[in-house]
JSON list of C-alpha atoms in Angstrom, two decimals:
[
{"chain": "A", "resi": 1497, "resn": "UNK", "atom": "CA", "xyz": [0.00, 0.00, 0.00]},
{"chain": "A", "resi": 1498, "resn": "UNK", "atom": "CA", "xyz": [1.18, 3.50, -0.70]},
{"chain": "A", "resi": 1499, "resn": "UNK", "atom": "CA", "xyz": [1.94, 5.85, 2.16]},
{"chain": "A", "resi": 1500, "resn": "UNK", "atom": "CA", "xyz": [3.23, 9.39, 2.47]},
{"chain": "A", "resi": 1501, "resn": "UNK", "atom": "CA", "xyz": [5.33, 10.81, 5.25]},
{"chain": "A", "resi": 1502, "resn": "UNK", "atom": "CA", "xyz": [5.90, 14.48, 6.01]},
{"chain": "A", "resi": 1503, "resn": "UNK", "atom": "CA", "xyz": [8.62, 14.85, 8.60]},
{"chain": "A", "resi": 1504, "resn": "UNK", "atom": "CA", "xyz": [7.93, 18.33, 9.88]},
{"chain": "A", "resi": 1505, "resn": "UNK", "atom": "CA", "xyz": [4.62, 18.89, 11.60]},
{"chain": "A", "resi": 1506, "resn": "UNK", "atom": "CA", "xyz": [5.25, 22.55, 12.34]},
{"chain": "A", "resi": 1507, "resn": "UNK", "atom": "CA", "xyz": [7.62, 25.06, 10.84]},
{"chain": "A", "resi": 1508, "resn": "UNK", "atom": "CA", "xyz": [8.05, 28.63, 12.02]},
{"chain": "A", "resi": 1509, "resn": "UNK", "atom": "CA", "xyz": [10.18, 31.05, 10.08]},
{"chain": "A", "resi": 1510, "resn": "UNK", "atom": "CA", "xyz": [10.56, 34.72, 9.30]},
{"chain": "A", "resi": 1511, "resn": "UNK", "atom": "CA", "xyz": [9.70, 36.49, 6.09]},
{"chain": "A", "resi": 1512, "resn": "UNK", "atom": "CA", "xyz": [12.36, 36.21, 3.38]},
{"chain": "A", "resi": 1513, "resn": "UNK", "atom": "CA", "xyz": [13.68, 32.96, 4.87]},
{"chain": "A", "resi": 1514, "resn": "UNK", "atom": "CA", "xyz": [13.91, 29.92, 2.65]},
{"chain": "A", "resi": 1515, "resn": "UNK", "atom": "CA", "xyz": [11.50, 27.05, 3.11]},
{"chain": "A", "resi": 1516, "resn": "UNK", "atom": "CA", "xyz": [11.92, 23.36, 2.47]},
{"chain": "A", "resi": 1517, "resn": "UNK", "atom": "CA", "xyz": [9.31, 20.80, 3.43]},
{"chain": "A", "resi": 1518, "resn": "UNK", "atom": "CA", "xyz": [10.15, 17.13, 3.28]},
{"chain": "A", "resi": 1519, "resn": "UNK", "atom": "CA", "xyz": [7.93, 14.49, 1.74]},
{"chain": "A", "resi": 1520, "resn": "UNK", "atom": "CA", "xyz": [8.72, 10.81, 1.33]},
{"chain": "A", "resi": 1521, "resn": "UNK", "atom": "CA", "xyz": [6.49, 8.15, -0.09]},
{"chain": "A", "resi": 1522, "resn": "UNK", "atom": "CA", "xyz": [6.57, 4.40, -0.06]},
{"chain": "A", "resi": 1523, "resn": "UNK", "atom": "CA", "xyz": [5.68, 2.77, -3.33]},
{"chain": "A", "resi": 1524, "resn": "UNK", "atom": "CA", "xyz": [7.98, 1.08, -5.75]},
{"chain": "A", "resi": 1525, "resn": "UNK", "atom": "CA", "xyz": [6.12, 1.70, -8.96]},
{"chain": "A", "resi": 1526, "resn": "UNK", "atom": "CA", "xyz": [5.13, 4.71, -10.99]},
{"chain": "A", "resi": 1527, "resn": "UNK", "atom": "CA", "xyz": [3.73, 7.55, -8.92]},
{"chain": "A", "resi": 1528, "resn": "UNK", "atom": "CA", "xyz": [2.08, 10.88, -9.46]},
{"chain": "A", "resi": 1529, "resn": "UNK", "atom": "CA", "xyz": [3.00, 13.39, -6.79]},
{"chain": "A", "resi": 1530, "resn": "UNK", "atom": "CA", "xyz": [1.26, 16.51, -5.59]},
{"chain": "A", "resi": 1531, "resn": "UNK", "atom": "CA", "xyz": [1.61, 19.32, -3.12]},
{"chain": "A", "resi": 1532, "resn": "UNK", "atom": "CA", "xyz": [-1.56, 20.98, -1.90]},
{"chain": "A", "resi": 1533, "resn": "UNK", "atom": "CA", "xyz": [-1.88, 24.06, 0.29]},
{"chain": "A", "resi": 1534, "resn": "UNK", "atom": "CA", "xyz": [-4.69, 24.93, 2.68]},
{"chain": "A", "resi": 1535, "resn": "UNK", "atom": "CA", "xyz": [-4.75, 28.56, 3.75]},
{"chain": "A", "resi": 1536, "resn": "UNK", "atom": "CA", "xyz": [-6.57, 29.34, 7.00]},
{"chain": "A", "resi": 1537, "resn": "UNK", "atom": "CA", "xyz": [-10.29, 28.97, 6.49]},
{"chain": "A", "resi": 1538, "resn": "UNK", "atom": "CA", "xyz": [-9.95, 27.97, 2.86]},
{"chain": "A", "resi": 1539, "resn": "UNK", "atom": "CA", "xyz": [-10.10, 24.77, 0.85]},
{"chain": "A", "resi": 1540, "resn": "UNK", "atom": "CA", "xyz": [-7.22, 22.75, -0.47]},
{"chain": "A", "resi": 1541, "resn": "UNK", "atom": "CA", "xyz": [-5.54, 24.17, -3.53]},
{"chain": "A", "resi": 1542, "resn": "UNK", "atom": "CA", "xyz": [-3.07, 22.52, -5.83]},
{"chain": "A", "resi": 1543, "resn": "UNK", "atom": "CA", "xyz": [0.42, 24.03, -5.65]},
{"chain": "A", "resi": 1544, "resn": "UNK", "atom": "CA", "xyz": [2.15, 21.77, -8.11]},
{"chain": "A", "resi": 1545, "resn": "UNK", "atom": "CA", "xyz": [2.23, 18.25, -9.46]},
{"chain": "A", "resi": 1546, "resn": "UNK", "atom": "CA", "xyz": [4.65, 15.78, -10.96]},
{"chain": "A", "resi": 1547, "resn": "UNK", "atom": "CA", "xyz": [3.63, 13.12, -13.45]},
{"chain": "A", "resi": 1548, "resn": "UNK", "atom": "CA", "xyz": [6.77, 12.54, -15.51]},
{"chain": "A", "resi": 1549, "resn": "UNK", "atom": "CA", "xyz": [9.62, 14.36, -17.22]},
{"chain": "A", "resi": 1550, "resn": "UNK", "atom": "CA", "xyz": [11.74, 17.04, -15.60]},
{"chain": "A", "resi": 1551, "resn": "UNK", "atom": "CA", "xyz": [12.00, 16.10, -11.92]},
{"chain": "A", "resi": 1552, "resn": "UNK", "atom": "CA", "xyz": [12.17, 19.75, -10.93]},
{"chain": "A", "resi": 1553, "resn": "UNK", "atom": "CA", "xyz": [8.64, 21.05, -10.99]},
{"chain": "A", "resi": 1554, "resn": "UNK", "atom": "CA", "xyz": [7.65, 24.67, -10.70]},
{"chain": "A", "resi": 1555, "resn": "UNK", "atom": "CA", "xyz": [4.30, 25.57, -9.27]},
{"chain": "A", "resi": 1556, "resn": "UNK", "atom": "CA", "xyz": [2.32, 28.64, -8.37]},
{"chain": "A", "resi": 1557, "resn": "UNK", "atom": "CA", "xyz": [3.38, 31.38, -5.97]},
{"chain": "A", "resi": 1558, "resn": "UNK", "atom": "CA", "xyz": [7.08, 30.73, -6.42]},
{"chain": "A", "resi": 1559, "resn": "UNK", "atom": "CA", "xyz": [7.03, 27.17, -5.11]},
{"chain": "A", "resi": 1560, "resn": "UNK", "atom": "CA", "xyz": [8.96, 24.33, -6.64]},
{"chain": "A", "resi": 1561, "resn": "UNK", "atom": "CA", "xyz": [9.49, 20.67, -5.81]},
{"chain": "A", "resi": 1562, "resn": "UNK", "atom": "CA", "xyz": [12.08, 18.13, -6.80]},
{"chain": "A", "resi": 1563, "resn": "UNK", "atom": "CA", "xyz": [11.31, 14.48, -7.41]},
{"chain": "A", "resi": 1564, "resn": "UNK", "atom": "CA", "xyz": [14.23, 12.26, -6.44]},
{"chain": "A", "resi": 1565, "resn": "UNK", "atom": "CA", "xyz": [13.25, 8.75, -7.36]},
{"chain": "A", "resi": 1566, "resn": "UNK", "atom": "CA", "xyz": [16.18, 7.07, -5.61]},
{"chain": "A", "resi": 1567, "resn": "UNK", "atom": "CA", "xyz": [15.18, 8.71, -2.35]},
{"chain": "A", "resi": 1568, "resn": "UNK", "atom": "CA", "xyz": [11.42, 8.34, -2.83]},
{"chain": "A", "resi": 1569, "resn": "UNK", "atom": "CA", "xyz": [11.20, 12.02, -2.07]},
{"chain": "A", "resi": 1570, "resn": "UNK", "atom": "CA", "xyz": [9.32, 15.04, -3.37]},
{"chain": "A", "resi": 1571, "resn": "UNK", "atom": "CA", "xyz": [10.42, 17.98, -1.26]},
{"chain": "A", "resi": 1572, "resn": "UNK", "atom": "CA", "xyz": [8.78, 21.37, -1.58]},
{"chain": "A", "resi": 1573, "resn": "UNK", "atom": "CA", "xyz": [10.86, 24.55, -1.63]},
{"chain": "A", "resi": 1574, "resn": "UNK", "atom": "CA", "xyz": [10.47, 28.28, -1.78]},
{"chain": "A", "resi": 1575, "resn": "UNK", "atom": "CA", "xyz": [13.55, 30.54, -1.73]},
{"chain": "A", "resi": 1576, "resn": "UNK", "atom": "CA", "xyz": [11.94, 33.45, 0.09]},
{"chain": "A", "resi": 1577, "resn": "UNK", "atom": "CA", "xyz": [8.68, 33.12, 1.98]},
{"chain": "A", "resi": 1578, "resn": "UNK", "atom": "CA", "xyz": [6.11, 35.78, 2.66]},
{"chain": "A", "resi": 1579, "resn": "UNK", "atom": "CA", "xyz": [3.68, 36.19, 5.52]},
{"chain": "A", "resi": 1580, "resn": "UNK", "atom": "CA", "xyz": [0.93, 35.13, 3.13]},
{"chain": "A", "resi": 1581, "resn": "UNK", "atom": "CA", "xyz": [2.54, 31.69, 2.82]},
{"chain": "A", "resi": 1582, "resn": "UNK", "atom": "CA", "xyz": [1.27, 30.87, 6.30]},
{"chain": "A", "resi": 1583, "resn": "UNK", "atom": "CA", "xyz": [-0.79, 27.75, 5.68]},
{"chain": "A", "resi": 1584, "resn": "UNK", "atom": "CA", "xyz": [-0.85, 24.01, 5.98]},
{"chain": "A", "resi": 1585, "resn": "UNK", "atom": "CA", "xyz": [0.90, 22.06, 3.25]},
{"chain": "A", "resi": 1586, "resn": "UNK", "atom": "CA", "xyz": [0.03, 18.52, 2.23]},
{"chain": "A", "resi": 1587, "resn": "UNK", "atom": "CA", "xyz": [2.02, 16.15, 0.09]},
{"chain": "A", "resi": 1588, "resn": "UNK", "atom": "CA", "xyz": [-0.01, 13.51, -1.73]},
{"chain": "A", "resi": 1589, "resn": "UNK", "atom": "CA", "xyz": [0.66, 10.52, -3.93]},
{"chain": "A", "resi": 1590, "resn": "UNK", "atom": "CA", "xyz": [-1.47, 8.75, -6.45]},
{"chain": "A", "resi": 1591, "resn": "UNK", "atom": "CA", "xyz": [-0.78, 5.43, -8.13]},
{"chain": "A", "resi": 1592, "resn": "UNK", "atom": "CA", "xyz": [-2.61, 3.36, -10.66]},
{"chain": "A", "resi": 1593, "resn": "UNK", "atom": "CA", "xyz": [-2.30, 0.35, -8.37]},
{"chain": "A", "resi": 1594, "resn": "UNK", "atom": "CA", "xyz": [-4.28, 2.14, -5.68]},
{"chain": "A", "resi": 1595, "resn": "UNK", "atom": "CA", "xyz": [-7.11, 2.92, -8.03]},
{"chain": "A", "resi": 1596, "resn": "UNK", "atom": "CA", "xyz": [-6.02, 6.48, -8.58]},
{"chain": "A", "resi": 1597, "resn": "UNK", "atom": "CA", "xyz": [-6.88, 7.46, -5.04]},
{"chain": "A", "resi": 1598, "resn": "UNK", "atom": "CA", "xyz": [-4.90, 10.23, -3.43]},
{"chain": "A", "resi": 1599, "resn": "UNK", "atom": "CA", "xyz": [-3.04, 9.37, -0.24]},
{"chain": "A", "resi": 1600, "resn": "UNK", "atom": "CA", "xyz": [-2.06, 12.36, 1.85]},
{"chain": "A", "resi": 1601, "resn": "UNK", "atom": "CA", "xyz": [0.80, 12.97, 4.19]},
{"chain": "A", "resi": 1602, "resn": "UNK", "atom": "CA", "xyz": [0.14, 14.26, 7.67]},
{"chain": "A", "resi": 1603, "resn": "UNK", "atom": "CA", "xyz": [0.56, 17.88, 6.68]},
{"chain": "A", "resi": 1604, "resn": "UNK", "atom": "CA", "xyz": [2.99, 20.57, 7.77]},
{"chain": "A", "resi": 1605, "resn": "UNK", "atom": "CA", "xyz": [1.78, 23.76, 9.39]},
{"chain": "A", "resi": 1606, "resn": "UNK", "atom": "CA", "xyz": [3.91, 26.69, 8.30]},
{"chain": "A", "resi": 1607, "resn": "UNK", "atom": "CA", "xyz": [3.84, 29.95, 10.19]},
{"chain": "A", "resi": 1608, "resn": "UNK", "atom": "CA", "xyz": [5.66, 32.87, 8.64]},
{"chain": "A", "resi": 1609, "resn": "UNK", "atom": "CA", "xyz": [6.32, 35.69, 11.06]},
{"chain": "A", "resi": 1610, "resn": "UNK", "atom": "CA", "xyz": [6.16, 39.19, 9.60]},
{"chain": "B", "resi": 271, "resn": "UNK", "atom": "CA", "xyz": [-9.09, 26.31, -12.01]},
{"chain": "B", "resi": 272, "resn": "UNK", "atom": "CA", "xyz": [-12.05, 24.02, -11.75]},
{"chain": "B", "resi": 273, "resn": "UNK", "atom": "CA", "xyz": [-14.49, 24.71, -8.95]},
{"chain": "B", "resi": 274, "resn": "UNK", "atom": "CA", "xyz": [-15.94, 22.26, -6.48]},
{"chain": "B", "resi": 275, "resn": "UNK", "atom": "CA", "xyz": [-18.61, 23.56, -4.16]},
{"chain": "B", "resi": 276, "resn": "UNK", "atom": "CA", "xyz": [-19.58, 21.97, -0.88]},
{"chain": "B", "resi": 277, "resn": "UNK", "atom": "CA", "xyz": [-22.70, 22.81, 1.06]},
{"chain": "B", "resi": 278, "resn": "UNK", "atom": "CA", "xyz": [-23.17, 23.56, 3.86]},
{"chain": "B", "resi": 279, "resn": "UNK", "atom": "CA", "xyz": [-19.87, 25.01, 5.06]},
{"chain": "B", "resi": 280, "resn": "UNK", "atom": "CA", "xyz": [-20.79, 24.21, 8.62]},
{"chain": "B", "resi": 281, "resn": "UNK", "atom": "CA", "xyz": [-23.63, 22.48, 10.38]},
{"chain": "B", "resi": 282, "resn": "UNK", "atom": "CA", "xyz": [-24.59, 21.77, 13.96]},
{"chain": "B", "resi": 283, "resn": "UNK", "atom": "CA", "xyz": [-27.00, 18.93, 14.62]},
{"chain": "B", "resi": 284, "resn": "UNK", "atom": "CA", "xyz": [-28.38, 16.99, 17.54]},
{"chain": "B", "resi": 285, "resn": "UNK", "atom": "CA", "xyz": [-27.30, 13.47, 18.35]},
{"chain": "B", "resi": 286, "resn": "UNK", "atom": "CA", "xyz": [-29.39, 10.91, 16.55]},
{"chain": "B", "resi": 287, "resn": "UNK", "atom": "CA", "xyz": [-30.29, 13.09, 13.61]},
{"chain": "B", "resi": 288, "resn": "UNK", "atom": "CA", "xyz": [-29.00, 12.80, 10.05]},
{"chain": "B", "resi": 289, "resn": "UNK", "atom": "CA", "xyz": [-27.08, 15.38, 8.09]},
{"chain": "B", "resi": 290, "resn": "UNK", "atom": "CA", "xyz": [-26.64, 15.62, 4.35]},
{"chain": "B", "resi": 291, "resn": "UNK", "atom": "CA", "xyz": [-23.61, 17.27, 2.76]},
{"chain": "B", "resi": 292, "resn": "UNK", "atom": "CA", "xyz": [-23.55, 18.12, -0.93]},
{"chain": "B", "resi": 293, "resn": "UNK", "atom": "CA", "xyz": [-20.57, 18.24, -3.25]},
{"chain": "B", "resi": 294, "resn": "UNK", "atom": "CA", "xyz": [-20.96, 19.80, -6.68]},
{"chain": "B", "resi": 295, "resn": "UNK", "atom": "CA", "xyz": [-18.56, 20.20, -9.55]},
{"chain": "B", "resi": 296, "resn": "UNK", "atom": "CA", "xyz": [-19.54, 23.55, -11.02]},
{"chain": "B", "resi": 297, "resn": "UNK", "atom": "CA", "xyz": [-17.78, 23.71, -14.35]},
{"chain": "B", "resi": 298, "resn": "UNK", "atom": "CA", "xyz": [-16.88, 20.15, -15.19]},
{"chain": "B", "resi": 299, "resn": "UNK", "atom": "CA", "xyz": [-18.29, 16.66, -15.10]},
{"chain": "B", "resi": 300, "resn": "UNK", "atom": "CA", "xyz": [-16.99, 14.32, -12.45]},
{"chain": "B", "resi": 301, "resn": "UNK", "atom": "CA", "xyz": [-17.50, 10.59, -12.85]},
{"chain": "B", "resi": 302, "resn": "UNK", "atom": "CA", "xyz": [-15.65, 10.09, -9.60]},
{"chain": "B", "resi": 303, "resn": "UNK", "atom": "CA", "xyz": [-15.76, 12.05, -6.39]},
{"chain": "B", "resi": 304, "resn": "UNK", "atom": "CA", "xyz": [-13.98, 11.35, -3.15]},
{"chain": "B", "resi": 305, "resn": "UNK", "atom": "CA", "xyz": [-15.01, 11.98, 0.43]},
{"chain": "B", "resi": 306, "resn": "UNK", "atom": "CA", "xyz": [-12.40, 12.68, 3.08]},
{"chain": "B", "resi": 307, "resn": "UNK", "atom": "CA", "xyz": [-12.50, 13.29, 6.77]},
{"chain": "B", "resi": 308, "resn": "UNK", "atom": "CA", "xyz": [-10.02, 15.52, 8.52]},
{"chain": "B", "resi": 309, "resn": "UNK", "atom": "CA", "xyz": [-9.62, 15.42, 12.29]},
{"chain": "B", "resi": 310, "resn": "UNK", "atom": "CA", "xyz": [-8.07, 18.41, 14.05]},
{"chain": "B", "resi": 311, "resn": "UNK", "atom": "CA", "xyz": [-4.37, 18.71, 13.37]},
{"chain": "B", "resi": 312, "resn": "UNK", "atom": "CA", "xyz": [-4.42, 15.59, 11.25]},
{"chain": "B", "resi": 313, "resn": "UNK", "atom": "CA", "xyz": [-4.32, 14.81, 7.59]},
{"chain": "B", "resi": 314, "resn": "UNK", "atom": "CA", "xyz": [-7.12, 13.92, 5.25]},
{"chain": "B", "resi": 315, "resn": "UNK", "atom": "CA", "xyz": [-8.30, 10.36, 5.48]},
{"chain": "B", "resi": 316, "resn": "UNK", "atom": "CA", "xyz": [-10.15, 8.94, 2.51]},
{"chain": "B", "resi": 317, "resn": "UNK", "atom": "CA", "xyz": [-13.55, 7.62, 3.52]},
{"chain": "B", "resi": 318, "resn": "UNK", "atom": "CA", "xyz": [-15.00, 6.51, 0.23]},
{"chain": "B", "resi": 319, "resn": "UNK", "atom": "CA", "xyz": [-14.92, 6.85, -3.51]},
{"chain": "B", "resi": 320, "resn": "UNK", "atom": "CA", "xyz": [-18.17, 7.92, -5.06]},
{"chain": "B", "resi": 321, "resn": "UNK", "atom": "CA", "xyz": [-18.91, 6.72, -8.57]},
{"chain": "B", "resi": 322, "resn": "UNK", "atom": "CA", "xyz": [-21.66, 8.20, -10.69]},
{"chain": "B", "resi": 323, "resn": "UNK", "atom": "CA", "xyz": [-24.46, 5.72, -11.23]},
{"chain": "B", "resi": 324, "resn": "UNK", "atom": "CA", "xyz": [-23.02, 2.97, -9.07]},
{"chain": "B", "resi": 325, "resn": "UNK", "atom": "CA", "xyz": [-22.37, 2.11, -5.45]},
{"chain": "B", "resi": 326, "resn": "UNK", "atom": "CA", "xyz": [-19.65, 3.91, -3.57]},
{"chain": "B", "resi": 327, "resn": "UNK", "atom": "CA", "xyz": [-16.49, 2.11, -2.56]},
{"chain": "B", "resi": 328, "resn": "UNK", "atom": "CA", "xyz": [-15.71, 2.51, 1.12]},
{"chain": "B", "resi": 329, "resn": "UNK", "atom": "CA", "xyz": [-12.31, 2.38, 2.76]},
{"chain": "B", "resi": 330, "resn": "UNK", "atom": "CA", "xyz": [-11.64, -0.18, 5.42]},
{"chain": "B", "resi": 331, "resn": "UNK", "atom": "CA", "xyz": [-13.16, 0.76, 8.74]},
{"chain": "B", "resi": 332, "resn": "UNK", "atom": "CA", "xyz": [-15.73, 3.18, 7.32]},
{"chain": "B", "resi": 333, "resn": "UNK", "atom": "CA", "xyz": [-19.32, 2.14, 8.01]},
{"chain": "B", "resi": 334, "resn": "UNK", "atom": "CA", "xyz": [-21.26, 2.33, 4.78]},
{"chain": "B", "resi": 335, "resn": "UNK", "atom": "CA", "xyz": [-24.60, 2.29, 6.58]},
{"chain": "B", "resi": 336, "resn": "UNK", "atom": "CA", "xyz": [-23.58, 5.27, 8.63]},
{"chain": "B", "resi": 337, "resn": "UNK", "atom": "CA", "xyz": [-22.05, 7.32, 5.86]},
{"chain": "B", "resi": 338, "resn": "UNK", "atom": "CA", "xyz": [-24.44, 7.04, 2.94]},
{"chain": "B", "resi": 339, "resn": "UNK", "atom": "CA", "xyz": [-23.11, 8.24, -0.36]},
{"chain": "B", "resi": 340, "resn": "UNK", "atom": "CA", "xyz": [-25.16, 8.99, -3.43]},
{"chain": "B", "resi": 341, "resn": "UNK", "atom": "CA", "xyz": [-23.68, 10.11, -6.74]},
{"chain": "B", "resi": 342, "resn": "UNK", "atom": "CA", "xyz": [-26.78, 10.57, -8.83]},
{"chain": "B", "resi": 343, "resn": "UNK", "atom": "CA", "xyz": [-25.37, 12.83, -11.52]},
{"chain": "B", "resi": 344, "resn": "UNK", "atom": "CA", "xyz": [-22.06, 13.80, -13.06]},
{"chain": "B", "resi": 345, "resn": "UNK", "atom": "CA", "xyz": [-21.96, 16.98, -11.02]},
{"chain": "B", "resi": 346, "resn": "UNK", "atom": "CA", "xyz": [-23.37, 16.02, -7.64]},
{"chain": "B", "resi": 347, "resn": "UNK", "atom": "CA", "xyz": [-22.44, 13.63, -4.86]},
{"chain": "B", "resi": 348, "resn": "UNK", "atom": "CA", "xyz": [-23.98, 13.64, -1.41]},
{"chain": "B", "resi": 349, "resn": "UNK", "atom": "CA", "xyz": [-22.75, 12.29, 1.90]},
{"chain": "B", "resi": 350, "resn": "UNK", "atom": "CA", "xyz": [-25.36, 11.64, 4.56]},
{"chain": "B", "resi": 351, "resn": "UNK", "atom": "CA", "xyz": [-24.19, 11.06, 8.10]},
{"chain": "B", "resi": 352, "resn": "UNK", "atom": "CA", "xyz": [-26.97, 9.00, 9.62]},
{"chain": "B", "resi": 353, "resn": "UNK", "atom": "CA", "xyz": [-27.81, 8.90, 13.32]},
{"chain": "B", "resi": 354, "resn": "UNK", "atom": "CA", "xyz": [-24.97, 11.27, 14.04]},
{"chain": "B", "resi": 355, "resn": "UNK", "atom": "CA", "xyz": [-23.07, 11.08, 17.31]},
{"chain": "B", "resi": 356, "resn": "UNK", "atom": "CA", "xyz": [-20.59, 13.52, 18.84]},
{"chain": "B", "resi": 357, "resn": "UNK", "atom": "CA", "xyz": [-17.68, 11.37, 17.66]},
{"chain": "B", "resi": 358, "resn": "UNK", "atom": "CA", "xyz": [-18.80, 12.05, 14.09]},
{"chain": "B", "resi": 359, "resn": "UNK", "atom": "CA", "xyz": [-17.95, 15.70, 14.58]},
{"chain": "B", "resi": 360, "resn": "UNK", "atom": "CA", "xyz": [-15.24, 16.45, 12.09]},
{"chain": "B", "resi": 361, "resn": "UNK", "atom": "CA", "xyz": [-14.32, 18.32, 8.94]},
{"chain": "B", "resi": 362, "resn": "UNK", "atom": "CA", "xyz": [-15.58, 16.56, 5.84]},
{"chain": "B", "resi": 363, "resn": "UNK", "atom": "CA", "xyz": [-14.04, 17.38, 2.48]},
{"chain": "B", "resi": 364, "resn": "UNK", "atom": "CA", "xyz": [-14.98, 16.22, -0.98]},
{"chain": "B", "resi": 365, "resn": "UNK", "atom": "CA", "xyz": [-12.91, 16.23, -4.10]},
{"chain": "B", "resi": 366, "resn": "UNK", "atom": "CA", "xyz": [-13.86, 15.69, -7.70]},
{"chain": "B", "resi": 367, "resn": "UNK", "atom": "CA", "xyz": [-12.02, 14.69, -10.82]},
{"chain": "B", "resi": 368, "resn": "UNK", "atom": "CA", "xyz": [-12.80, 16.04, -14.21]},
{"chain": "B", "resi": 369, "resn": "UNK", "atom": "CA", "xyz": [-13.89, 13.07, -16.30]},
{"chain": "B", "resi": 370, "resn": "UNK", "atom": "CA", "xyz": [-11.92, 14.39, -19.25]},
{"chain": "B", "resi": 371, "resn": "UNK", "atom": "CA", "xyz": [-8.75, 15.19, -17.29]},
{"chain": "B", "resi": 372, "resn": "UNK", "atom": "CA", "xyz": [-8.70, 12.97, -14.20]},
{"chain": "B", "resi": 373, "resn": "UNK", "atom": "CA", "xyz": [-5.68, 14.50, -12.49]},
{"chain": "B", "resi": 374, "resn": "UNK", "atom": "CA", "xyz": [-5.39, 16.50, -10.38]},
{"chain": "B", "resi": 375, "resn": "UNK", "atom": "CA", "xyz": [-8.42, 16.40, -8.15]},
{"chain": "B", "resi": 376, "resn": "UNK", "atom": "CA", "xyz": [-10.10, 19.60, -7.06]},
{"chain": "B", "resi": 377, "resn": "UNK", "atom": "CA", "xyz": [-11.36, 20.08, -3.55]},
{"chain": "B", "resi": 378, "resn": "UNK", "atom": "CA", "xyz": [-14.42, 21.58, -2.01]},
{"chain": "B", "resi": 379, "resn": "UNK", "atom": "CA", "xyz": [-14.13, 24.05, 0.84]},
{"chain": "B", "resi": 380, "resn": "UNK", "atom": "CA", "xyz": [-15.13, 21.45, 3.38]},
{"chain": "B", "resi": 381, "resn": "UNK", "atom": "CA", "xyz": [-18.00, 21.08, 5.84]},
{"chain": "B", "resi": 382, "resn": "UNK", "atom": "CA", "xyz": [-17.48, 21.36, 9.54]},
{"chain": "B", "resi": 383, "resn": "UNK", "atom": "CA", "xyz": [-19.95, 19.09, 11.30]},
{"chain": "B", "resi": 384, "resn": "UNK", "atom": "CA", "xyz": [-20.58, 19.46, 15.01]},
{"chain": "B", "resi": 385, "resn": "UNK", "atom": "CA", "xyz": [-22.87, 16.97, 16.68]},
{"chain": "B", "resi": 386, "resn": "UNK", "atom": "CA", "xyz": [-24.18, 18.04, 20.07]}
]
């Protein structure tokens, strides 16, 4: 069965700091990978996705993620965060073997101090 | 992006009553919709997969008689929490996939259910 692990439950940083959120998955076959963001009081929104091709994926709002197959990782990064990046971030994986269902990581709450 | 609308956004009900939550895809057709539950400070747990015109597929441990799912059209799925109890209080989120472009899924804004 596929599973997703996000190592950091909470991250606090100041504006302009760099952000990196870890995500590891367990599945040996072909995966589709996603990062979703949930701003306070809002619904989940897609930040970026990886299906195939260039392992460095650029998403909205200056976020990017790198798929490293050998490490089963899909870490999210942003070089310089803003206060408005305060949110909860979820990594998710989808595989054909699991019937195309999305499996989510535990989420990471990010607080950016102004 | 595509829009998924959930209604209501929040609901308070008495123990023993039933509550219906609607999930609509507003600008696309969704053969498949998913229902998730999110406990405080936890991730989304898939409850069931809702398929248009057929029975929903429930995840292990989810009571199908308690969480009734109906997906009567390509744009609407409903989740009914029957005989609700306080432990059913949670945040319920639906997601829908465009039939023509199945990935990624789009999410509704969620429904906060409080059973008193």
